[in-house]
mmCIF file of C-alpha atoms in Angstrom:
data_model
loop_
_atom_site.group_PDB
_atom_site.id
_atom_site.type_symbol
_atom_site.label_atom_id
_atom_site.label_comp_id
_atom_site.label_asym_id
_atom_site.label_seq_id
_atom_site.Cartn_x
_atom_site.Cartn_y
_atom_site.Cartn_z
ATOM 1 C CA UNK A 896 0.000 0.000 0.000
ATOM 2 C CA UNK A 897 1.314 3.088 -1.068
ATOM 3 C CA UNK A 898 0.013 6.419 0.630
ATOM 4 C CA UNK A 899 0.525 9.776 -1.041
ATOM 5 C CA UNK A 900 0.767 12.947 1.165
ATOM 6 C CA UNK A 901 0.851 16.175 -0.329
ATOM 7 C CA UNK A 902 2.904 19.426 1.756
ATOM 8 C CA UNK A 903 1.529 22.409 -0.015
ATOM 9 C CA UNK A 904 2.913 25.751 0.469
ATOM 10 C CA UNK A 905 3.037 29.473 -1.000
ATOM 11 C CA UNK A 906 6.711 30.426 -1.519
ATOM 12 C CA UNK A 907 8.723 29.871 1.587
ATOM 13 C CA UNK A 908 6.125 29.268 3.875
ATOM 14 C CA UNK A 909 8.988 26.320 5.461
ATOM 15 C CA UNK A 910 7.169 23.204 3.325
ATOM 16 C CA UNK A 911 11.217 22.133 3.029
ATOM 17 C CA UNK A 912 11.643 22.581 6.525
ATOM 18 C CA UNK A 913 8.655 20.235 7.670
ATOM 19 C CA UNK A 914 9.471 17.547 4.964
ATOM 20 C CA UNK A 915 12.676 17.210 6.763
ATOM 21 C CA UNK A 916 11.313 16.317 9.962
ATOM 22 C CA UNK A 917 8.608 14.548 9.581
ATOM 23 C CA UNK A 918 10.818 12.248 7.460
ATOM 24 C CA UNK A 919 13.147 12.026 10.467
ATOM 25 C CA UNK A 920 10.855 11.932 13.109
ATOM 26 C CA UNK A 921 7.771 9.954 11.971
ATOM 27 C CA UNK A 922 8.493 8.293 8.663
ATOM 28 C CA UNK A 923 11.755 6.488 9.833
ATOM 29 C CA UNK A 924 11.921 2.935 8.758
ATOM 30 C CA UNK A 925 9.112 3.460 5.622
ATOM 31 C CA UNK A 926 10.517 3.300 1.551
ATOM 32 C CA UNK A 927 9.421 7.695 1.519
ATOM 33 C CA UNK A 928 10.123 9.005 -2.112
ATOM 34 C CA UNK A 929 9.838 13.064 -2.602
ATOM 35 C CA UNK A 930 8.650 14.062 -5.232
ATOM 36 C CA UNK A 931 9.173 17.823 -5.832
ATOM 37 C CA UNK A 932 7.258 20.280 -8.393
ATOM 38 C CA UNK A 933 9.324 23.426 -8.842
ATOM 39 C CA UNK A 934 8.078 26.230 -10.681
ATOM 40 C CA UNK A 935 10.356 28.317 -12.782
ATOM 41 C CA UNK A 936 14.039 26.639 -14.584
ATOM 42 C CA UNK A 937 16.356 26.100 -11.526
ATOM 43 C CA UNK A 938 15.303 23.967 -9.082
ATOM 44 C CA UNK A 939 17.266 24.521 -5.759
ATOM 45 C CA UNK A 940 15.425 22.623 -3.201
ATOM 46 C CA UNK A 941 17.011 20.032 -4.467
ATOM 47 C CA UNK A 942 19.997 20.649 -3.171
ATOM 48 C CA UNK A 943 19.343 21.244 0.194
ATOM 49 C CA UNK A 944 17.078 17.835 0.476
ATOM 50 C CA UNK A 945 20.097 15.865 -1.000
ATOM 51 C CA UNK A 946 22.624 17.234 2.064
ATOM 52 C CA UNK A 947 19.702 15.036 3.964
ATOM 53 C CA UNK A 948 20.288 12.265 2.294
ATOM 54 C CA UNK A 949 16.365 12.421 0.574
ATOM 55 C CA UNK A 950 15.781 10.446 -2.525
ATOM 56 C CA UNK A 951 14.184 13.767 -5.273
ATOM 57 C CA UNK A 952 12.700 13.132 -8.209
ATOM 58 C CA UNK A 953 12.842 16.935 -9.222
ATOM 59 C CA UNK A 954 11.123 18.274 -12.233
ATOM 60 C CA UNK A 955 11.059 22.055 -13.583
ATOM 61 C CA UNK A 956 8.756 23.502 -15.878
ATOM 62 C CA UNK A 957 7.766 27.011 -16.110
ATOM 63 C CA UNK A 958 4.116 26.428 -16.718
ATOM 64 C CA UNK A 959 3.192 24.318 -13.874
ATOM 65 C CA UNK A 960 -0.351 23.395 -14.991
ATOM 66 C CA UNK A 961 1.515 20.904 -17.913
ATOM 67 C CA UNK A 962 3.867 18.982 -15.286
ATOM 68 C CA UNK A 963 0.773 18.642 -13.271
ATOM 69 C CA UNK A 964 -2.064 17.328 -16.297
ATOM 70 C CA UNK A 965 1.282 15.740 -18.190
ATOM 71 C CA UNK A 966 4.555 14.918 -16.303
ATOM 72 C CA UNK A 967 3.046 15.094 -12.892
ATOM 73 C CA UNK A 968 1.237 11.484 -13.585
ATOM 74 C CA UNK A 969 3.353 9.732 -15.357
ATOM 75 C CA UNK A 970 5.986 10.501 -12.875
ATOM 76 C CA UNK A 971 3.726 9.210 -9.910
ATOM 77 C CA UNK A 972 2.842 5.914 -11.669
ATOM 78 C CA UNK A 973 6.815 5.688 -12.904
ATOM 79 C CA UNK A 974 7.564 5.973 -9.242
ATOM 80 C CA UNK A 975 5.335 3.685 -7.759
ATOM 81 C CA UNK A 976 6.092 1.138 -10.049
ATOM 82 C CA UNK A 977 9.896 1.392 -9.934
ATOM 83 C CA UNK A 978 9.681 1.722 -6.022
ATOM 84 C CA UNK A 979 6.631 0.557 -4.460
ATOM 85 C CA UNK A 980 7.320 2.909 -1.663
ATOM 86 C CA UNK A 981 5.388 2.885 1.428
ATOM 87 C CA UNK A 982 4.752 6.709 0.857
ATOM 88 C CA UNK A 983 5.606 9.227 -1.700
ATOM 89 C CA UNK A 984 5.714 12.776 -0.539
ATOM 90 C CA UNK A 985 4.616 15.985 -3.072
ATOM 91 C CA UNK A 986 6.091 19.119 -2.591
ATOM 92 C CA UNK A 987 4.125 21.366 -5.425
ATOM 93 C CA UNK A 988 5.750 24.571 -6.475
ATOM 94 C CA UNK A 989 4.891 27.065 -3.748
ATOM 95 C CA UNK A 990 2.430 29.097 -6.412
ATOM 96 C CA UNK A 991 0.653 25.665 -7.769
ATOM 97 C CA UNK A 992 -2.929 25.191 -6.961
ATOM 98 C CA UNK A 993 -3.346 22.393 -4.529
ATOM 99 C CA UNK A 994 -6.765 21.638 -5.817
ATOM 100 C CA UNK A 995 -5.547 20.650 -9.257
ATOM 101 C CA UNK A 996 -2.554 18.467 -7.619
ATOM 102 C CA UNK A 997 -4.828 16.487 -5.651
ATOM 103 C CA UNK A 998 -6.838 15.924 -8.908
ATOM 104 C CA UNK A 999 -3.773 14.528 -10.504
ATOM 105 C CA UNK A 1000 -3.674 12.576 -7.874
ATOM 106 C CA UNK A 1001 -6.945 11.225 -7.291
ATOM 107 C CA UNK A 1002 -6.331 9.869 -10.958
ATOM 108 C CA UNK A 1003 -4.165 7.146 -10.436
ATOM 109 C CA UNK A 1004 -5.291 6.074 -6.968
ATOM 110 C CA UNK A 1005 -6.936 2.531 -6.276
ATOM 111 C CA UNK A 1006 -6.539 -0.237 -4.191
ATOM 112 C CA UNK A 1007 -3.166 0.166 -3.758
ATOM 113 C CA UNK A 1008 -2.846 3.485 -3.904
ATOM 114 C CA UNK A 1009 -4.536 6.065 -2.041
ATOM 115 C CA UNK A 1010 -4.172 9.679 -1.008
ATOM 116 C CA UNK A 1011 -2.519 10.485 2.400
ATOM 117 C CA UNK A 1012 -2.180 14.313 3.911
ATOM 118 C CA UNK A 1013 -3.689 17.371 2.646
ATOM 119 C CA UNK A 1014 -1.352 19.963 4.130
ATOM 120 C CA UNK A 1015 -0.870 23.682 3.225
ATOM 121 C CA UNK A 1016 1.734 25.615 5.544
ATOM 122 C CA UNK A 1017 1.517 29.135 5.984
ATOM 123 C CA UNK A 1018 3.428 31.756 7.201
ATOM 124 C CA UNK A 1019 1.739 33.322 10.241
ATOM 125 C CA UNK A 1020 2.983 36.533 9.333
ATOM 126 C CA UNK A 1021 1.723 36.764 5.459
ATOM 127 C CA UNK A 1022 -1.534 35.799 5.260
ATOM 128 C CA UNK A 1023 -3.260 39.417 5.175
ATOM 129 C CA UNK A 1024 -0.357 40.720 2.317
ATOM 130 C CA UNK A 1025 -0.545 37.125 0.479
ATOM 131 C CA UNK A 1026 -4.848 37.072 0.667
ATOM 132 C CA UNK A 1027 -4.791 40.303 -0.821
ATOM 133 C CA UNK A 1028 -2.130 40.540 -3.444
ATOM 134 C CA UNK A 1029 -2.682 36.400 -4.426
ATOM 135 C CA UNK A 1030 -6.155 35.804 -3.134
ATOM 136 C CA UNK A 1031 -7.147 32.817 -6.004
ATOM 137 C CA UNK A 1032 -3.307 30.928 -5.584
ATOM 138 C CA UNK A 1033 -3.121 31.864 -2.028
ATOM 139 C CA UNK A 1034 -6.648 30.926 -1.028
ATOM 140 C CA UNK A 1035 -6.531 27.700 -3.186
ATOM 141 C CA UNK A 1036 -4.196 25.959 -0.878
ATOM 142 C CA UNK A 1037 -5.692 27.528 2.021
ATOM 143 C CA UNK A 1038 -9.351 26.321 1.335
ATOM 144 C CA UNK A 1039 -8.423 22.733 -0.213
ATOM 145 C CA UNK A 1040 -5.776 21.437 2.510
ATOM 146 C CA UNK A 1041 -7.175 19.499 5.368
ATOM 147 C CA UNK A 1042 -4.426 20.256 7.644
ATOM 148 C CA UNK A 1043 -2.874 24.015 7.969
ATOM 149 C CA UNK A 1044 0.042 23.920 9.987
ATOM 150 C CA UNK A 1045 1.459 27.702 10.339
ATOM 151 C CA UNK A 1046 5.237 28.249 10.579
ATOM 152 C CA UNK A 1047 7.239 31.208 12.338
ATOM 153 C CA UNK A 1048 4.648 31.382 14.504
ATOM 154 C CA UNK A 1049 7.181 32.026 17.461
ATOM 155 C CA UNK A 1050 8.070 35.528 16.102
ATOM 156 C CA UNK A 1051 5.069 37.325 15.291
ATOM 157 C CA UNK A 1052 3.051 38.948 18.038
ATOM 158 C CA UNK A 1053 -0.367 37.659 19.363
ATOM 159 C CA UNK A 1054 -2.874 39.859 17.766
ATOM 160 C CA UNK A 1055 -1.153 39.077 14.360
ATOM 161 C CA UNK A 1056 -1.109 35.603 15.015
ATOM 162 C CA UNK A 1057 -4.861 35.717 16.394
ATOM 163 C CA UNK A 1058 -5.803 37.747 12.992
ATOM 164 C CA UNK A 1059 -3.990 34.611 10.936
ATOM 165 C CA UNK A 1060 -6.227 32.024 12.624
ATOM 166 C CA UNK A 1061 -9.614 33.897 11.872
ATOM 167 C CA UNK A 1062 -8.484 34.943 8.914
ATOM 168 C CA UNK A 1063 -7.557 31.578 7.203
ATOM 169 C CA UNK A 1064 -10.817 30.107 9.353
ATOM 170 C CA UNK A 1065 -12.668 32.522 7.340
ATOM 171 C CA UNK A 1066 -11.640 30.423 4.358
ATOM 172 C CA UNK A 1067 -11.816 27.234 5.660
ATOM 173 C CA UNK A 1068 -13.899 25.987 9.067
ATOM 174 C CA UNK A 1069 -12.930 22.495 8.910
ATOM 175 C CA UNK A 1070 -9.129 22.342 8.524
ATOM 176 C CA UNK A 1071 -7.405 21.332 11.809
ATOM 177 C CA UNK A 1072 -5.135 24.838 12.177
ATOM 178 C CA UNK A 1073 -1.785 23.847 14.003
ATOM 179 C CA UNK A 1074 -0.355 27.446 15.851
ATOM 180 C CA UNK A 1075 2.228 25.538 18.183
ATOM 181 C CA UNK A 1076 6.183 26.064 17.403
ATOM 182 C CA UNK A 1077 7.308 23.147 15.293
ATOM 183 C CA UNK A 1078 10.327 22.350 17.161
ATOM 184 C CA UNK A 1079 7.634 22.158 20.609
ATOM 185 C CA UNK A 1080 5.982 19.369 18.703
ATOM 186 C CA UNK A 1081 7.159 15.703 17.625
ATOM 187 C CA UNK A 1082 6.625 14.578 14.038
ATOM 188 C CA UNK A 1083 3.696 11.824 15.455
ATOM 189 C CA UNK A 1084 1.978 14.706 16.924
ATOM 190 C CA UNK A 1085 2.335 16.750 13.721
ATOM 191 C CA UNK A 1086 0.867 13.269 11.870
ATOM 192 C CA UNK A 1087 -1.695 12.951 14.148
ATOM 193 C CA UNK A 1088 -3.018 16.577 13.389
ATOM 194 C CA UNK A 1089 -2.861 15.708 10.061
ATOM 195 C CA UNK A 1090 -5.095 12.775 10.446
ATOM 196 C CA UNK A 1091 -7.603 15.205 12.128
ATOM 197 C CA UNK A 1092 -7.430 13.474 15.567
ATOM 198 C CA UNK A 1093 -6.322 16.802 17.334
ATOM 199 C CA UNK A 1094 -8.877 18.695 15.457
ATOM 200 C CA UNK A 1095 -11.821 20.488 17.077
ATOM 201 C CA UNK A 1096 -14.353 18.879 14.573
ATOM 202 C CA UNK A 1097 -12.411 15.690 16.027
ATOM 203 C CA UNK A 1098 -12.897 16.392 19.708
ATOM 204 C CA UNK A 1099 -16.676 17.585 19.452
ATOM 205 C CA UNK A 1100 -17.223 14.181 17.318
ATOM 206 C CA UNK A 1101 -15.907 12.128 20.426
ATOM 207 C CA UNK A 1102 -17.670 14.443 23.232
ATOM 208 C CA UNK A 1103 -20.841 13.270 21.128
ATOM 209 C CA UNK A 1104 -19.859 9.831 20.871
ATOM 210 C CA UNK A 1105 -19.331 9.841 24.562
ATOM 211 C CA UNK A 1106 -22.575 11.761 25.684
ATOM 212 C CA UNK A 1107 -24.629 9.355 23.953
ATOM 213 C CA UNK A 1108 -23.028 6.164 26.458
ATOM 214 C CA UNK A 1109 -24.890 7.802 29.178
ATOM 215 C CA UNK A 1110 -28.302 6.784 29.711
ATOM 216 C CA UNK A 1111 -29.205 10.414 31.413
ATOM 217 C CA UNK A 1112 -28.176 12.020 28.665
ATOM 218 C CA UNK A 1113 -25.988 14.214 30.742
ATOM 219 C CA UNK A 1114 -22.158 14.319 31.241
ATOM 220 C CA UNK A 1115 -21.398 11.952 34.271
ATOM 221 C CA UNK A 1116 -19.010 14.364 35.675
ATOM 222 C CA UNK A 1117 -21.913 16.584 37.157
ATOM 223 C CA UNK A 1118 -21.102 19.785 35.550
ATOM 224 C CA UNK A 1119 -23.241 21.339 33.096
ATOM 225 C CA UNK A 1120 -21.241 22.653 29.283
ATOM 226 C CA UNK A 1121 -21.049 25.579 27.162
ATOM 227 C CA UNK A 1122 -20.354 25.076 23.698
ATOM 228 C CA UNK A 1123 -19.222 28.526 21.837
ATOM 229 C CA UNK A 1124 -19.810 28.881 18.351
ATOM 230 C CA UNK A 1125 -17.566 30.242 16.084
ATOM 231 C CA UNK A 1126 -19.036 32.277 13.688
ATOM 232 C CA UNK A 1127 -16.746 33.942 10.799
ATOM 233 C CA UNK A 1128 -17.973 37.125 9.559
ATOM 234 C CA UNK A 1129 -18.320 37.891 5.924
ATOM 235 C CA UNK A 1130 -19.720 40.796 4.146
ATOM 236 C CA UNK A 1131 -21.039 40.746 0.511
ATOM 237 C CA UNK A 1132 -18.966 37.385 0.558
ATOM 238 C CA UNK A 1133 -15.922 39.439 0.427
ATOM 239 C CA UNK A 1134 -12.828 38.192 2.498
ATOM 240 C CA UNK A 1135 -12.921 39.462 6.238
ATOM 241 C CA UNK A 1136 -9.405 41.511 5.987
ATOM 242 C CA UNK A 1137 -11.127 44.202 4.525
ATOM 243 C CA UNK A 1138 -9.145 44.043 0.922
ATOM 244 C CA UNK A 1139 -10.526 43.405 -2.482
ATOM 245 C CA UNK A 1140 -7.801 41.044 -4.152
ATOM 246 C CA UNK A 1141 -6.073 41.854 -6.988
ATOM 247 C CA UNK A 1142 -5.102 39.732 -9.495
ATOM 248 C CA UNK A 1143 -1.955 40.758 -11.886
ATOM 249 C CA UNK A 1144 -1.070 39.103 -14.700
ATOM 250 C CA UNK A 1145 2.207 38.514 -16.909
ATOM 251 C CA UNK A 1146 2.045 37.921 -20.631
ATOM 252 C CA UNK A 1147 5.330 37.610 -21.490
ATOM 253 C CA UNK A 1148 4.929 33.309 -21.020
ATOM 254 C CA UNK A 1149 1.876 34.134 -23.275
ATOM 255 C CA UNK A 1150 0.800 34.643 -26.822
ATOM 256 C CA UNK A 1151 -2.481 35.616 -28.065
ATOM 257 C CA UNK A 1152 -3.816 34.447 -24.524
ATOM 258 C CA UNK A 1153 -2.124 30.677 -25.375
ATOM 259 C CA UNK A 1154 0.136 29.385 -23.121
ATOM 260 C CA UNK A 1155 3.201 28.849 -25.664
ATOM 261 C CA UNK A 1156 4.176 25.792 -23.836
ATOM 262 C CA UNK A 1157 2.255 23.913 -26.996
ATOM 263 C CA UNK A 1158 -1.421 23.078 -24.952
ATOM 264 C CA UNK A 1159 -4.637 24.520 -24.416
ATOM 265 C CA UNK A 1160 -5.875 25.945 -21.161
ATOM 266 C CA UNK A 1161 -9.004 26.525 -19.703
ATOM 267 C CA UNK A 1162 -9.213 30.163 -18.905
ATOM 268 C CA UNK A 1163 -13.062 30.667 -17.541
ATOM 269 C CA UNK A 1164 -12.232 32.761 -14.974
ATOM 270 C CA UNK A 1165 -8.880 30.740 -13.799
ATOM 271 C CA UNK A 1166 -5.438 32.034 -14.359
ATOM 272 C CA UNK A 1167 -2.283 29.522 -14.168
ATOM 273 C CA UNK A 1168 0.694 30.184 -12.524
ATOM 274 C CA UNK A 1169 2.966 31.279 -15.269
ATOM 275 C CA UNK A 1170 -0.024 34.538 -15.872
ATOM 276 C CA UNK A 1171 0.343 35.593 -12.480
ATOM 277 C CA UNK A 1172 4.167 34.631 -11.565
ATOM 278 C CA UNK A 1173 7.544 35.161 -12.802
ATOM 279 C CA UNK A 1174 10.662 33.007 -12.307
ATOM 280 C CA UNK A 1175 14.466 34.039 -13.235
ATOM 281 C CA UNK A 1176 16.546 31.970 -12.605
ATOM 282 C CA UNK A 1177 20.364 31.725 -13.366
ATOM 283 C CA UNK A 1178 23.696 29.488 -13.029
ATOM 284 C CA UNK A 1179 26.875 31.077 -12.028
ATOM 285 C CA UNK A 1180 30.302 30.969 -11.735
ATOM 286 C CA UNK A 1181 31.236 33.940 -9.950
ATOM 287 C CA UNK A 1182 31.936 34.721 -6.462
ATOM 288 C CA UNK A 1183 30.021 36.393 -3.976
ATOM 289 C CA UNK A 1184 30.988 37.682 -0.401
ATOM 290 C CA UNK A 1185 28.486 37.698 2.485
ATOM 291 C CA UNK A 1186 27.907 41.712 2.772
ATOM 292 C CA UNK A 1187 26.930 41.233 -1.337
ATOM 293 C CA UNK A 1188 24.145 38.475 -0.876
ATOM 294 C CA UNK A 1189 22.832 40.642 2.629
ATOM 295 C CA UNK A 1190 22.143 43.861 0.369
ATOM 296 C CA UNK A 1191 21.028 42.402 -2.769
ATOM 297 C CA UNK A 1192 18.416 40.617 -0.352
ATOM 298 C CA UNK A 1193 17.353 43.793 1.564
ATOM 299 C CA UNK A 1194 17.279 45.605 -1.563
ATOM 300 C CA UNK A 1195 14.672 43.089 -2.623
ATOM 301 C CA UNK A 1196 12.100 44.216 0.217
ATOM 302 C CA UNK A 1197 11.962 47.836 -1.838
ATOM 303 C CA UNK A 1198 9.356 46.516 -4.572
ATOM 304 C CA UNK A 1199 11.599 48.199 -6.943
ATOM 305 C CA UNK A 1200 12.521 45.066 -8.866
ATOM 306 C CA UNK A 1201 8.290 43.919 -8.286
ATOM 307 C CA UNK A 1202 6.859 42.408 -6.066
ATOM 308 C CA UNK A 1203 9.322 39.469 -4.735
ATOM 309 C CA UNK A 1204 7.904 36.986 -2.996
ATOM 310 C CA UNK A 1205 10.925 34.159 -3.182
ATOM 311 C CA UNK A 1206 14.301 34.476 -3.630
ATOM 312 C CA UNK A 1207 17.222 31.883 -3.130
ATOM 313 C CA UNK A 1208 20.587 30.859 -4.090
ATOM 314 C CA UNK A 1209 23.490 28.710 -3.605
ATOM 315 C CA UNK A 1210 26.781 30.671 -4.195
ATOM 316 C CA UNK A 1211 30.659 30.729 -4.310
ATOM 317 C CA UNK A 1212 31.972 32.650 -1.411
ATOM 318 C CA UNK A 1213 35.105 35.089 -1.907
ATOM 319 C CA UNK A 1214 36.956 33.225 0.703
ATOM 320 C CA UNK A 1215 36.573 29.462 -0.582
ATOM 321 C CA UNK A 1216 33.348 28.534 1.342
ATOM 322 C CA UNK A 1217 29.818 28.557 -0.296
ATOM 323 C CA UNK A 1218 26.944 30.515 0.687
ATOM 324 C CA UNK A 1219 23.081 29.509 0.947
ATOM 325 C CA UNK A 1220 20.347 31.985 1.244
ATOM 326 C CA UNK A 1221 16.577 32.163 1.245
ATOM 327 C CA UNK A 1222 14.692 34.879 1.052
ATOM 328 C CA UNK A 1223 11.015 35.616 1.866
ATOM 329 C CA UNK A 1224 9.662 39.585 2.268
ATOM 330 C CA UNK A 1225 10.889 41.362 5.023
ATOM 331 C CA UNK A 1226 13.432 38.078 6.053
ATOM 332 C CA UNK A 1227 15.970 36.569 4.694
ATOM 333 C CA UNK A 1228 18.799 33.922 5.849
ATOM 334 C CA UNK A 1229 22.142 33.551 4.737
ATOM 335 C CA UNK A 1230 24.445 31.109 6.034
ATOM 336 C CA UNK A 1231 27.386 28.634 5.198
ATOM 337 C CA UNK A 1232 26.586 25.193 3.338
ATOM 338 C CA UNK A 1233 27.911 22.480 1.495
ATOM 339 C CA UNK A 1234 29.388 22.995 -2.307
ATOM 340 C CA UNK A 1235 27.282 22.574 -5.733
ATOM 341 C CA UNK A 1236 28.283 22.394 -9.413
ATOM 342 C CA UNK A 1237 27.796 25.789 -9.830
ATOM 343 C CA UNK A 1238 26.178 28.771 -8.530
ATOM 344 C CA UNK A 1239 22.534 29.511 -8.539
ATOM 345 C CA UNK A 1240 20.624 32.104 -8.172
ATOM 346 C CA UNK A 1241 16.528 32.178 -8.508
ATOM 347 C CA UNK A 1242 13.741 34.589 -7.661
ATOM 348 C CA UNK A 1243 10.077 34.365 -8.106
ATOM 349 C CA UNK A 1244 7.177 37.706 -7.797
ATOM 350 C CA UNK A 1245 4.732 39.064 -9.596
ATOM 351 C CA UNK A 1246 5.634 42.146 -12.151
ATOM 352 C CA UNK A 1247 9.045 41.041 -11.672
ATOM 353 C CA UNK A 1248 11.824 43.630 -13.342
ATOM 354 C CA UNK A 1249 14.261 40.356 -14.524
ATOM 355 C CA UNK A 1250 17.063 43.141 -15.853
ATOM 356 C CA UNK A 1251 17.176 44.906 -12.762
ATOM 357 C CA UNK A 1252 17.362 41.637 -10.845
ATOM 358 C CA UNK A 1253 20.038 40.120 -12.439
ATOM 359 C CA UNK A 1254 21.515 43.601 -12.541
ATOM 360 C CA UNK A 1255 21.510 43.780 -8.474
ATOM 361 C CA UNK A 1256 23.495 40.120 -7.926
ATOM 362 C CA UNK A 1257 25.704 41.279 -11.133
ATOM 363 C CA UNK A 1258 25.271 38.356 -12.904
#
């Protein structure tokens, strides 16, 4: 039996950063196979899941919606019959549409085969600037996943991290929401979340179960219960942050509305990644110190180059080491890490300015 979890993610929401420990903390001992879904032409994930010593089937494609109807497939049903691995994780490009990756999915379950987790992670500190600037890619993978486990939760303050919950409630009442620091929690804790068994919806099931064992029909314990109801407040079915979304589109992957990857899309109302996103992405040779990386980063955060929502790299240092950065708005993290073939350097927004960008790491 083969199960088939799917992390889900917008762009560096820390989908990497789980992956990693559930596989060491509550997948030990299974066959796991990753399979990862990167959107734009350098993939450098995979590079940081190999130091780990994860097995990556990595494919790139700058118009995500053809690895997921084409590629996407094939590759599961090449990897369960090579492998028959106990579990194959998904990690879809952080601006893919969960809802259509669980429909590629659902198409070659059976028997043998059957879907897993449902997860989206979010960053507790983006959802109002994400819901309003990429409400239909953003909400997507808010409103399919039946697990939302928020990251950086631990640095934000209270009310913002109070305004997350209700926000992404708003969007989705029956998700179990996980706000607890990851590194508080175990990975079978995490997986039972993800099974629902920590949810609310979970918890009220049982109290039902367990009120109808007494004859009475009251709780043996002698006390009487409240139950609050949560209601989430919408207006003119508008989103409850108060912001009309915007959509933006790109038509430089585009001719006469035609995706010029070679196949038709359905555009009723729907745009696909490569409309709304742009990826640039480059290999290099040359050598970067520290100091260069840090302001090229903050730099990013000015919306002059567009509206960056993912940047990261793996670089030659000046003095012989190599350097590894990630980038998300308003943070970024640079630090030392192990060698690659060559440089790379990728970044992913909307109404992205690619001359000024590669302008500003000088490649």
């Amino acid at each position: 039996m083969t199960k088939i979890d799917i992390y889900s993610g917008f762009l560096g929401a820390g989908k990497t950063t789980l992956i990693k420990k559930m596989i060491s903390e509550r997948y030990k001992g299974q066959k796991v196979v990753l399979i990862e879904n990167e959107f734009g032409q350098i993939g450098i994930d995979g590079g940081f899941l190999q130091d780990a010593g994860i097995n990556i089937t990595e494919m790139n494609s700058g118009c995500i919606c053809c690895s997921l109807v084409g590629d996407f497939g094939k590759a599961l049903e090449d990897v369960i019959s090579q492998y028959a691995p106990d579990r194959i994780i998904i990690e879809p490009s952080g601006v893919g549409k969960l809802s259509d990756v669980i429909a590629a999915v659902n198409k070659v379950t059976n028997e043998d085969v059957t879907l897993g987790y449902t997860v989206a992670v979010v960053d507790a500190g983006k959802v109002k600037v994400y819901m309003k600037n990429f409400g239909e890619f953003y909400n997507n993978q808010i409103e399919t996943a039946s697990t939302l486990i928020l990251s950086r939760t631990d640095i934000v303050s209270q009310q913002k991290l109070d305004q997350a919950v209700e926000m992404l409630r708003s969007h989705n009442e029956d998700a179990t929401i996980v706000t607890t620091p990851w590194d508080q929690l175990t990975g079978e804790q995490l997986a039972e979340a993800m099974e629902g068994k920590h949810s609310l919806a979970a918890e009220l099931a049982q109290m039902a179960q367990d009120h109808h064992h007494h004859d009475d029909g009251h709780c043996c314990c002698g006390h009487d219960h409240e139950h609050h109801h949560h209601d989430h407040h919408h207006e003119d079915d508008h989103c409850c942050c108060g912001h009309d979304h915007e959509h933006h589109h790109h038509d430089h992957h585009h001719e006469n509305g035609h995706c010029t990857c070679g196949h038709d899309h359905d555009h009723h109302g729907h745009h696909h990644a490569d409309e709304v996103f742009t990826s640039w992405g480059v290999e290099t040779a040359r050598k970067f110190s520290r100091e260069q990386i840090e302001t090229a980063l903050r730099q990013l955060d000015t919306r002059a180059y567009g509206f960056v929502l993912r940047a990261k790299g793996i670089v030659a240092g000046e003095d012989g080491s190599w350097i590894h950065f990630d980038y998300v708005p308003e943070e970024y993290n640079v630090r030392t890490g192990s060698a690659d073939i060559i440089g790379k350097l990728c970044v992913i927004g909307s109404k992205l300015d690619e001359k000024a960008v590669a302008a500003l790491f000088g490649v």
